[in-house]
PDB file of C-alpha atoms in Angstrom:
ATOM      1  CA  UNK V  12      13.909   2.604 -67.146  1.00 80.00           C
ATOM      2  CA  UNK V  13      14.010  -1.062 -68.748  1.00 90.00           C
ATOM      3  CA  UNK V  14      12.314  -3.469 -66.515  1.00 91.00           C
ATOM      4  CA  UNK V  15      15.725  -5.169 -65.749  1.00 94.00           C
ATOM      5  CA  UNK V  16      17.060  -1.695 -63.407  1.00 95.00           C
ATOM      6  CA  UNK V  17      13.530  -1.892 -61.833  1.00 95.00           C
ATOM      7  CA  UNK V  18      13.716  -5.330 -60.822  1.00 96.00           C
ATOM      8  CA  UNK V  19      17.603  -4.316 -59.393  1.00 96.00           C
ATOM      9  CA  UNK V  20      16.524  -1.313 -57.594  1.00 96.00           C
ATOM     10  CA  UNK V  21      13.746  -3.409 -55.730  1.00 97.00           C
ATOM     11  CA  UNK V  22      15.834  -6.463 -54.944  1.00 97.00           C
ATOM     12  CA  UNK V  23      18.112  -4.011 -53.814  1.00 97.00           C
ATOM     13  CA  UNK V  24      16.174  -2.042 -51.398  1.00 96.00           C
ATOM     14  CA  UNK V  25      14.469  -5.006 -50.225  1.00 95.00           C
ATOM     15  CA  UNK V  26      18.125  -5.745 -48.667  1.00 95.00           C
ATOM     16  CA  UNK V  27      18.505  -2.044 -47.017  1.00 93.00           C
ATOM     17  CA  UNK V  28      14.536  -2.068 -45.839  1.00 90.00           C
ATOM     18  CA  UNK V  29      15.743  -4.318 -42.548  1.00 93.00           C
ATOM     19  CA  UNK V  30      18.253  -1.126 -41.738  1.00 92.00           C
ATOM     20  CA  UNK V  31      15.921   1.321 -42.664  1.00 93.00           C
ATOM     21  CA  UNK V  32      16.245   3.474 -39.918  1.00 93.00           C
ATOM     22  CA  UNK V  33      20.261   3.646 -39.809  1.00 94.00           C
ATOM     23  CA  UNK V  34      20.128   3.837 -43.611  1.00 95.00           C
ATOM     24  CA  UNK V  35      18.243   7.276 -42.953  1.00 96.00           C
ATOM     25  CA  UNK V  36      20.638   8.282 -40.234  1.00 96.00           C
ATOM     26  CA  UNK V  37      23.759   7.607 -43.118  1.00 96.00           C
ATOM     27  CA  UNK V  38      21.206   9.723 -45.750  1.00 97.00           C
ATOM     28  CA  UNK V  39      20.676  12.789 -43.819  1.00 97.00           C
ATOM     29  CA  UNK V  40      24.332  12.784 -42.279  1.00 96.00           C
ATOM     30  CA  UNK V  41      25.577  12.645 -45.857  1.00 97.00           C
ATOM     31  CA  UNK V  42      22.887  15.098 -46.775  1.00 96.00           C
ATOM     32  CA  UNK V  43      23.973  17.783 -43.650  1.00 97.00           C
ATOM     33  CA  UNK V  44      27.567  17.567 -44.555  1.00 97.00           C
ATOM     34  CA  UNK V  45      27.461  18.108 -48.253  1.00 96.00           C
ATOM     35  CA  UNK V  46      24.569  21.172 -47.700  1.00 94.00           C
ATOM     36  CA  UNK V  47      24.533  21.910 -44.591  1.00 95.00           C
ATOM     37  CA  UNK V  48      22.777  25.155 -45.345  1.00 93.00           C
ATOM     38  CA  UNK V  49      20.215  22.575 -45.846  1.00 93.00           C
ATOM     39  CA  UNK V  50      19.500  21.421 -42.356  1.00 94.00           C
ATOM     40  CA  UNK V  51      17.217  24.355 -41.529  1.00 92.00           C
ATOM     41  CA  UNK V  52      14.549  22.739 -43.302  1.00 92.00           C
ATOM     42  CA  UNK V  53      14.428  20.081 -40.975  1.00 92.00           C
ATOM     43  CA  UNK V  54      13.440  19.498 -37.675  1.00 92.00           C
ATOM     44  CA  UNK V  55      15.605  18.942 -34.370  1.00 92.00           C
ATOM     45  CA  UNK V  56      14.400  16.190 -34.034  1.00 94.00           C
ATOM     46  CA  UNK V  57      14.436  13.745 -37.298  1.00 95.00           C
ATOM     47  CA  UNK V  58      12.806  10.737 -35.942  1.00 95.00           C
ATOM     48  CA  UNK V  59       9.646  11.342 -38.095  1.00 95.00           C
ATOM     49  CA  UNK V  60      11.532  12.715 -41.323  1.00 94.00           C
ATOM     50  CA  UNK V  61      13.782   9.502 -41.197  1.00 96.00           C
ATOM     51  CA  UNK V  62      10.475   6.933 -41.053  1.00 95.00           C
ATOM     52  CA  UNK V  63       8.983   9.150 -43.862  1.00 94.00           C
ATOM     53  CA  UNK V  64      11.385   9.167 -46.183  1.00 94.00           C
ATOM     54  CA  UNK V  65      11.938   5.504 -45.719  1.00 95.00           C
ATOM     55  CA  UNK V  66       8.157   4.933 -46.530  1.00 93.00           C
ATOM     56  CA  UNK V  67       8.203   7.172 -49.257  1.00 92.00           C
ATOM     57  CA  UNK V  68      11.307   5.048 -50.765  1.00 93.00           C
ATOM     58  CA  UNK V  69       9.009   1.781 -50.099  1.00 93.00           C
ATOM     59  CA  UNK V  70       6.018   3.457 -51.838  1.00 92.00           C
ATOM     60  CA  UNK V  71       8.147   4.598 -54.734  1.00 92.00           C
ATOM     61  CA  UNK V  72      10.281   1.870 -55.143  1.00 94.00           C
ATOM     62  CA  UNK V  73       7.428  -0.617 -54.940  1.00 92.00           C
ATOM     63  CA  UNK V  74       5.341   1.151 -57.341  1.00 92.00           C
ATOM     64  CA  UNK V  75       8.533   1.485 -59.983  1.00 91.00           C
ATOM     65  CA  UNK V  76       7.110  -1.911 -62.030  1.00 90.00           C
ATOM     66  CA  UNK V  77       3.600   0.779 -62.678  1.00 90.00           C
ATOM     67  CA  UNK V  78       5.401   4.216 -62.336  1.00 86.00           C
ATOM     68  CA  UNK V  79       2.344   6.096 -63.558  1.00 90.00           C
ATOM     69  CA  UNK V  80       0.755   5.126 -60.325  1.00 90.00           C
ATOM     70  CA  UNK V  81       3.117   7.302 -58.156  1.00 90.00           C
ATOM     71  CA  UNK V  82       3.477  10.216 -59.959  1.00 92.00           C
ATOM     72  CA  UNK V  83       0.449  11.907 -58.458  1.00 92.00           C
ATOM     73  CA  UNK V  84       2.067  11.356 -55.006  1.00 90.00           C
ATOM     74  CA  UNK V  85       5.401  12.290 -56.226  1.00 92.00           C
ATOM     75  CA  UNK V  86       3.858  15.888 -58.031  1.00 92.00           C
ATOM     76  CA  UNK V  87       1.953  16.006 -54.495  1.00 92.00           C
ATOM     77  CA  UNK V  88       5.539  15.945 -52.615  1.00 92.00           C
ATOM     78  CA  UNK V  89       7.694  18.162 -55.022  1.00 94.00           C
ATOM     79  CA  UNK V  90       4.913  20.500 -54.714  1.00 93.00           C
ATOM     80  CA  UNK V  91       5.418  20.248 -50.862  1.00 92.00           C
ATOM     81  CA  UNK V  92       8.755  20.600 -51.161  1.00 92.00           C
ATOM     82  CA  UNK V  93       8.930  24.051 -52.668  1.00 92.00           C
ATOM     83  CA  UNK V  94       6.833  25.523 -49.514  1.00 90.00           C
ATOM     84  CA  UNK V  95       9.428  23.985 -47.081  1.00 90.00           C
ATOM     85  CA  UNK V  96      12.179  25.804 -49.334  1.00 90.00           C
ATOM     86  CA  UNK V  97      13.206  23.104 -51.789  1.00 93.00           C
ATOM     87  CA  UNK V  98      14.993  24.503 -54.827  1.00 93.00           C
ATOM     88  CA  UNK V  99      15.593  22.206 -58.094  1.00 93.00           C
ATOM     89  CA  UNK V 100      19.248  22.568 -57.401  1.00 94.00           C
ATOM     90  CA  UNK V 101      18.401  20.689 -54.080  1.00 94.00           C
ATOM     91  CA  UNK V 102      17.531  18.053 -56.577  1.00 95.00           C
ATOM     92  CA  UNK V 103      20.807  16.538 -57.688  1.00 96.00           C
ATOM     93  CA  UNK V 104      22.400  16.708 -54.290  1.00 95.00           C
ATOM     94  CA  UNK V 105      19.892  14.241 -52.821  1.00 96.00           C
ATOM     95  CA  UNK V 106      20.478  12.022 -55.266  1.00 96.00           C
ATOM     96  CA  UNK V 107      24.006  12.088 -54.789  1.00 96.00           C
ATOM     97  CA  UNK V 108      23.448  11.531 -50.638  1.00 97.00           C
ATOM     98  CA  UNK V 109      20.873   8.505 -51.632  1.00 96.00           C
ATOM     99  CA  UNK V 110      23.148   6.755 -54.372  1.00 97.00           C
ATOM    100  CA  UNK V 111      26.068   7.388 -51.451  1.00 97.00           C
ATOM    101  CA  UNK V 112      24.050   6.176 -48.591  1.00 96.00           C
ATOM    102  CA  UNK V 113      22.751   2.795 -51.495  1.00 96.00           C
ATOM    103  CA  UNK V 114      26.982   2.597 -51.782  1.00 96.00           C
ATOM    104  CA  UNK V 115      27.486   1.894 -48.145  1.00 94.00           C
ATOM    105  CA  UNK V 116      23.986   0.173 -46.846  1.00 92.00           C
ATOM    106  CA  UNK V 117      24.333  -2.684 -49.804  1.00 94.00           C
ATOM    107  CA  UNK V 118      28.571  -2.852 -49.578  1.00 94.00           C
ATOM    108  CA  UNK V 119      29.673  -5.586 -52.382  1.00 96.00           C
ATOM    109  CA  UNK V 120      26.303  -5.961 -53.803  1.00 96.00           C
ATOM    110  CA  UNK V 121      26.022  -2.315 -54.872  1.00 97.00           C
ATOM    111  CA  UNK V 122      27.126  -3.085 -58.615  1.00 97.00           C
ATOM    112  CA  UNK V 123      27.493  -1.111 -62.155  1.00 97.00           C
ATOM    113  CA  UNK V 124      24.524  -2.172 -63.082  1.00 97.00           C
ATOM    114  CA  UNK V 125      22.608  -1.642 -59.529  1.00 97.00           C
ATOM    115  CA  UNK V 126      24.382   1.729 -59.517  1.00 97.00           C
ATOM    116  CA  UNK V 127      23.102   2.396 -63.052  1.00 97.00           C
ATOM    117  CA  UNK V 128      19.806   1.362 -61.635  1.00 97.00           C
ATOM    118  CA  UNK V 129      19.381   3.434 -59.161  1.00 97.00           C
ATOM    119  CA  UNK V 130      20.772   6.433 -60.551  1.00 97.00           C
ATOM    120  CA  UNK V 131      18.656   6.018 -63.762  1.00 95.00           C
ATOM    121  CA  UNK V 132      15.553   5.434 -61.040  1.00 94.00           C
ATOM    122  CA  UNK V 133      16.018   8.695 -58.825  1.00 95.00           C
ATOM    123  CA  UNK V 134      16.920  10.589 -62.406  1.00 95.00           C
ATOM    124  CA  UNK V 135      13.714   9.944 -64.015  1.00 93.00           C
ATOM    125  CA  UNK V 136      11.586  10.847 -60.683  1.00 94.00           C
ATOM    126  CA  UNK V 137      13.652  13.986 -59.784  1.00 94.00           C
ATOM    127  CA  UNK V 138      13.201  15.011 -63.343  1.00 94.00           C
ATOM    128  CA  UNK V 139       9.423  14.397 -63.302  1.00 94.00           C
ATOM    129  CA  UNK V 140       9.001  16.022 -59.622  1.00 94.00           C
ATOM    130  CA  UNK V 141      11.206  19.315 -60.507  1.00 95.00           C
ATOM    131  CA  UNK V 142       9.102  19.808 -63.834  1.00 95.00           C
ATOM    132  CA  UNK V 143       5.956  19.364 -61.703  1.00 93.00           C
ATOM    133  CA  UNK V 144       6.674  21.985 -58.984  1.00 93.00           C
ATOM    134  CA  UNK V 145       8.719  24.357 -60.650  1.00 92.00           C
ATOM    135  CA  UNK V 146       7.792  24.394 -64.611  1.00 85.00           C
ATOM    136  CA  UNK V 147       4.165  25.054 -63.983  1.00 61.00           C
ATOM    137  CA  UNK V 148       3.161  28.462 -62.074  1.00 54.00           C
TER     138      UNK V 148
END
């Protein structure tokens, strides 16, 4: 990533953090209806899971200007992940429920470039995460 998508994917979560809990409502609604098979992993109730992944976002998207610095977390949760019953192919559909859920949360100031951002943001951490839990035995 060049420093100019970092500095769009923080400005632009810094204007979804204030609806960070409906944000995570839209993300695991999306997430449900495009796998629902999915759902199982979760619990009833998703309080928690929303706040986490909402502070995991922060962490990660904070930490994007020195990505070396979370990529011992993010090897820590994709390792997590495979107990729970995350599959790589998992991978690409949350991306595809975050970049949707980005779409509607930032409205007319989710651009090209911010969607080129983003996209180029969760590709590059997916990739990293999937190689981490599933290349090594």
């Amino acid at each position: 990533m060049i420093p100019e998508q970092v500095k769009l994917v923080q400005q632009s979560f810094a204007k979804v953090a204030p609806i960070a809990d409906q944000a995570a409502v839209i993300f695991y609604n999306r997430l449900f209806e495009i796998t629902p098979q999915v759902k199982a992993m979760f619990p009833a109730d998703m309080t928690e899971q929303r706040k986490k992944l909402m502070a995991t976002l922060a962490v990660v998207v904070n930490g994007m200007s020195n990505l070396e610095s979370v990529l011992p977390a993010a090897e820590a949760l994709a390792k997590r992940h495979v107990a729970y019953g995350v599959k790589a192919e998992h991978y690409p559909i949350v991306g595809s429920a975050l970049l949707w859920t980005l779409e509607k949360g930032l409205g007319s100031d989710w651009t090209p470039d911010v969607a080129k951002a983003w996209t180029a943001a969760y590709t590059t951490l997916s990739g990293f995460m999937i190689e981490q839990a599933y290349a090594h035995p």
